[in-house]
PDB file of C-alpha atoms in Angstrom:
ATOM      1  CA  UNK A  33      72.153 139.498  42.149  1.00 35.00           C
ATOM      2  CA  UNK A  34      70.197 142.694  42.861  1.00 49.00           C
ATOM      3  CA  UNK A  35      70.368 144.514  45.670  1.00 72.00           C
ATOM      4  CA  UNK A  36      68.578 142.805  48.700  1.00 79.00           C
ATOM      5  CA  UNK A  37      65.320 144.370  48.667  1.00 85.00           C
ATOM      6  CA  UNK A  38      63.309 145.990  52.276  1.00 91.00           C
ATOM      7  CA  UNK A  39      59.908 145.117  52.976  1.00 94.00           C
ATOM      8  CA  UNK A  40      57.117 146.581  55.397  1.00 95.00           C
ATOM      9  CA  UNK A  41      54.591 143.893  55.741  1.00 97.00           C
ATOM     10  CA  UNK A  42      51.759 145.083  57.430  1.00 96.00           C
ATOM     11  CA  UNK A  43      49.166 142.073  58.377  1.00 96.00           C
ATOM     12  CA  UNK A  44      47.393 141.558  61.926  1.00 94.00           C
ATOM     13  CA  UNK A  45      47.554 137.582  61.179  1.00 93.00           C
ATOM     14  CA  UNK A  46      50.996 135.980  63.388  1.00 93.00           C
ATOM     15  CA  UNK A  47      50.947 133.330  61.851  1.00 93.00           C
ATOM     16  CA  UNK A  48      50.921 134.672  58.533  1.00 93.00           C
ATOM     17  CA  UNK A  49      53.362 136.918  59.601  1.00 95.00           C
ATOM     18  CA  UNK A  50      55.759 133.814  60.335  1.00 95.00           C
ATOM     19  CA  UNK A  51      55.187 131.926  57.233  1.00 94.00           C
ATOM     20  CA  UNK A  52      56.444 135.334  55.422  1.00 95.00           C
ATOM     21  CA  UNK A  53      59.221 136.460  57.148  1.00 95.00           C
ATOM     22  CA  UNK A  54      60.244 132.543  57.007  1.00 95.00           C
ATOM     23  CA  UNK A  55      59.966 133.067  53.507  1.00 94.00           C
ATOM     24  CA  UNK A  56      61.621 135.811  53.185  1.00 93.00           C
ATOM     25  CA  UNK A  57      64.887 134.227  55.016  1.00 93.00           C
ATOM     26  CA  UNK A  58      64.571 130.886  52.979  1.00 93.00           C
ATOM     27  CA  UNK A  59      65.153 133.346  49.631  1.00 91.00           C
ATOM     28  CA  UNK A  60      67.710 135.547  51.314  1.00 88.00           C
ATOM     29  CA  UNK A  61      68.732 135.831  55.074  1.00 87.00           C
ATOM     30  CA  UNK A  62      69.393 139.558  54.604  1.00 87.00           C
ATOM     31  CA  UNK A  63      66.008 140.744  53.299  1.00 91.00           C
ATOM     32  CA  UNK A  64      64.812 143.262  56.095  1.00 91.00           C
ATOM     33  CA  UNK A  65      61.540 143.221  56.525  1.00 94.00           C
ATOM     34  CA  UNK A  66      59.603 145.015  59.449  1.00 96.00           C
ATOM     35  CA  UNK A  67      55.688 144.192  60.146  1.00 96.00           C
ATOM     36  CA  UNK A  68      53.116 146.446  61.709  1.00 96.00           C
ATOM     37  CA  UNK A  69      49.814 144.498  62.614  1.00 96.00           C
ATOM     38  CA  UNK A  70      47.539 147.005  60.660  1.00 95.00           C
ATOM     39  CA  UNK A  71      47.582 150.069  58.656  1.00 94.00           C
ATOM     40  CA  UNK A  72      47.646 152.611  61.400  1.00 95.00           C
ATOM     41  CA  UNK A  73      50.926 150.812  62.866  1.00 96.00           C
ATOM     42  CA  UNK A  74      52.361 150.728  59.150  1.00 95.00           C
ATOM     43  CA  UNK A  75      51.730 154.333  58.664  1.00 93.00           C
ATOM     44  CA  UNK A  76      53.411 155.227  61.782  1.00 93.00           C
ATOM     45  CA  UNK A  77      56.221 153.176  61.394  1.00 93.00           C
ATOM     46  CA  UNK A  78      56.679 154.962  57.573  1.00 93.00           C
ATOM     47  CA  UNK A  79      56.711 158.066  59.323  1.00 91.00           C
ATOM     48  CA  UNK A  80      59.183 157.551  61.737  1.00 90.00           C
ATOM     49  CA  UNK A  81      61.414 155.766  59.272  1.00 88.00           C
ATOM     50  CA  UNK A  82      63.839 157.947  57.487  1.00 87.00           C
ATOM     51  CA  UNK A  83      65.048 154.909  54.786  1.00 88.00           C
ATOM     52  CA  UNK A  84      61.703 154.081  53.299  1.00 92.00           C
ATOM     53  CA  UNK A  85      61.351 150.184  52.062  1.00 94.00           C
ATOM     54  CA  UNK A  86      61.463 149.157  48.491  1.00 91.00           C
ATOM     55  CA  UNK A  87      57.821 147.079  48.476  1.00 93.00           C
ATOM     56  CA  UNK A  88      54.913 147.033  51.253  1.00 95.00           C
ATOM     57  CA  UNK A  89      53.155 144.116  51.333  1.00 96.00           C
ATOM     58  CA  UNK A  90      49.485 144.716  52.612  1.00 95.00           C
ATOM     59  CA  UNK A  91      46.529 142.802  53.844  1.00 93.00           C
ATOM     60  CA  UNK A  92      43.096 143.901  53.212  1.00 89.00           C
ATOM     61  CA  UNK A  93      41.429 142.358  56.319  1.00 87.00           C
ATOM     62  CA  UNK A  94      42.709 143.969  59.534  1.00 88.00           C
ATOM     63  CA  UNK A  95      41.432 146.338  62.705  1.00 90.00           C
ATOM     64  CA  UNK A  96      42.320 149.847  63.705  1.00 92.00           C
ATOM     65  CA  UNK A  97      42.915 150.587  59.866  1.00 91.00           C
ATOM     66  CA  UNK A  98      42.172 148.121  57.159  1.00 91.00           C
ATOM     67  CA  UNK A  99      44.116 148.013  54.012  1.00 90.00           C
ATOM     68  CA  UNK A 100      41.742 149.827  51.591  1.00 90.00           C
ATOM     69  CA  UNK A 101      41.849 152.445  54.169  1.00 93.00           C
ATOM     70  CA  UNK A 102      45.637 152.511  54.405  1.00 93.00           C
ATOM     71  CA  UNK A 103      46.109 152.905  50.513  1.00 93.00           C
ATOM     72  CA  UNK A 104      43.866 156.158  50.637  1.00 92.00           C
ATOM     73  CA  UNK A 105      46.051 157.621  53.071  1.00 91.00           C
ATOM     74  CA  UNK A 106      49.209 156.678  51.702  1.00 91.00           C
ATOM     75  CA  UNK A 107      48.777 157.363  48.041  1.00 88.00           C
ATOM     76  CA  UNK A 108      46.833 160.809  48.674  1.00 85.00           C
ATOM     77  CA  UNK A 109      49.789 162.962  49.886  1.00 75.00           C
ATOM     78  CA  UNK A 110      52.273 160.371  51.954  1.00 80.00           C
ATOM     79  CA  UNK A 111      56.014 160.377  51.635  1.00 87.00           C
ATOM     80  CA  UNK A 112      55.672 156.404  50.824  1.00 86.00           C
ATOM     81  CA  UNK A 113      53.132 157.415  48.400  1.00 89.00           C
ATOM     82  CA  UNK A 114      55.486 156.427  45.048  1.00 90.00           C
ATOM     83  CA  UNK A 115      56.702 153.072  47.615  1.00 92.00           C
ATOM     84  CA  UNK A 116      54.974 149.918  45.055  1.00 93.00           C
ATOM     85  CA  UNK A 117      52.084 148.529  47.206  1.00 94.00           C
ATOM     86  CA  UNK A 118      50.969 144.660  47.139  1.00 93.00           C
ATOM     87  CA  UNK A 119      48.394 143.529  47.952  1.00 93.00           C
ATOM     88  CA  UNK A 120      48.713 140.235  50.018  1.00 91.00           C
ATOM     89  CA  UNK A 121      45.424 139.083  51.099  1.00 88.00           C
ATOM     90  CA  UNK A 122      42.590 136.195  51.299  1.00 85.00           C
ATOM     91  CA  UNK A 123      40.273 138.524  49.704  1.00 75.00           C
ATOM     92  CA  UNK A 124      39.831 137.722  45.691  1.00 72.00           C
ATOM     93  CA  UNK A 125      36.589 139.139  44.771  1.00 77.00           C
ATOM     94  CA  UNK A 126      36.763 141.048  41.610  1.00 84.00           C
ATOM     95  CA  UNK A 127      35.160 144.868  43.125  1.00 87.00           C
ATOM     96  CA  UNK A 128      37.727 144.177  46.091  1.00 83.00           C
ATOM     97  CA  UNK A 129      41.157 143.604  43.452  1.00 84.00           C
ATOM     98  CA  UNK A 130      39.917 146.656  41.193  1.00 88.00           C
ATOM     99  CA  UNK A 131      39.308 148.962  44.070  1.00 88.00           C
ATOM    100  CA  UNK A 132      42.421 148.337  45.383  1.00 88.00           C
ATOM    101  CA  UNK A 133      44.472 149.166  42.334  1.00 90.00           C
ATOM    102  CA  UNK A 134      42.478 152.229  41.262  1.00 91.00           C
ATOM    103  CA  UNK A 135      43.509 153.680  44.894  1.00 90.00           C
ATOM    104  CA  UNK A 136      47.271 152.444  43.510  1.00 92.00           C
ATOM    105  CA  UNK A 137      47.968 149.445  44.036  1.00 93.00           C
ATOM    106  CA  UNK A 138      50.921 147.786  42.260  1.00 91.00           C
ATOM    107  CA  UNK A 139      49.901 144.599  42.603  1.00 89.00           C
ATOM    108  CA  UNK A 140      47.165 142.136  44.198  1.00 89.00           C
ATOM    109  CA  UNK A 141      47.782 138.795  45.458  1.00 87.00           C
ATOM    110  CA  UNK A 142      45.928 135.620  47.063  1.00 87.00           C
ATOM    111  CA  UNK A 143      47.360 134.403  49.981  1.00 90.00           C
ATOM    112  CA  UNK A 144      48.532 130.945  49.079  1.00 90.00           C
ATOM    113  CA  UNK A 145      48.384 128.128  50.931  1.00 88.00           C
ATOM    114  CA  UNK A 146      51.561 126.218  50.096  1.00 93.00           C
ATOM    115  CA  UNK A 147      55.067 127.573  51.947  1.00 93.00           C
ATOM    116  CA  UNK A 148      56.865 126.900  48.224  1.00 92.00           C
ATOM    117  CA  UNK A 149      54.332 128.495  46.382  1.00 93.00           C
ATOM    118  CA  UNK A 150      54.635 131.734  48.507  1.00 92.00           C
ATOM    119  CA  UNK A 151      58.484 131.131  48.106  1.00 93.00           C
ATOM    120  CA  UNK A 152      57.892 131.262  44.455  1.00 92.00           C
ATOM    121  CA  UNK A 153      55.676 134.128  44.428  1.00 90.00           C
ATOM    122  CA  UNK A 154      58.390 136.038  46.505  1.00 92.00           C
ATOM    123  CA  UNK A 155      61.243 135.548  44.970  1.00 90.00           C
ATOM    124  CA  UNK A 156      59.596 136.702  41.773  1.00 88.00           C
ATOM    125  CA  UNK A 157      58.605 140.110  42.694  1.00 87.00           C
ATOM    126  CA  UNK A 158      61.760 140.852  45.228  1.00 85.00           C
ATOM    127  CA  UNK A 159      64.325 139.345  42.268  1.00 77.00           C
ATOM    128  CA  UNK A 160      62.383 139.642  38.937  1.00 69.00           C
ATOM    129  CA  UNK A 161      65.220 139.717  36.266  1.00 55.00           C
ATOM    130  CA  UNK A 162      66.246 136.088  37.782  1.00 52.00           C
ATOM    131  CA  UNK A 163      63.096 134.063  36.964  1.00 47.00           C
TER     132      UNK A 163
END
């Protein structure tokens, strides 16, 4: 198997939080993944960091510093800026899902509402050459 992948998750939502990081251990007990509750937290805790994580998971909808303001910073002139971004969100309007990739976004997805489905989803883009 690959190497076990790091992950900054950076969502204001607990309980989405849990159902991740419960996801996360249900594919592999030693994925790390940290969490900052919005995008100023997540920038801060990339700065401080000197091992930067392999994927950062991001939600669109949060306070202090939304997503869409997050990407901006972090792709401009950030040491995470080559880090792959997902987007990991309720939003799914079209303008939302393009503007997020033309600020470089790797990839955009829906929230979904079934614990195996986000199992699926995970283990897919942390592992892909196993599907």
């Amino acid at each position: 198997m690959l190497n076990t992948p790091t992950i900054l998750l950076i969502d204001d939502d607990i309980d989405d939080q849990e159902i991740f990081t419960s996801a996360l251990a249900f594919i592999d007990n030693a994925i790390a993944c940290k969490i900052a509750p919005n995008g100023y937290e997540g920038i801060m805790q990339l700065n401080d960091s000197e091992a930067l994580p392999d994927l950062i998971f991001l939600d669109l909808n949060m306070p202090v510093m939304n997503g869409i303001q997050f990407l901006r910073e972090v792709k401009a002139a950030h040491k995470a800026k080559d880090v792959p971004v997902i987007i990991f969100s309720t939003a799914s309007d079209i303008k939302t899902i393009e503007e997020a990739k033309q600020l470089g976004a790797h990839d955009f997805i829906t929230k979904p509402e079934k614990f195996s489905e986000l199992v699926g989803l995970l283990h897919g883009l942390l592992f892909p050459a196993t599907r």
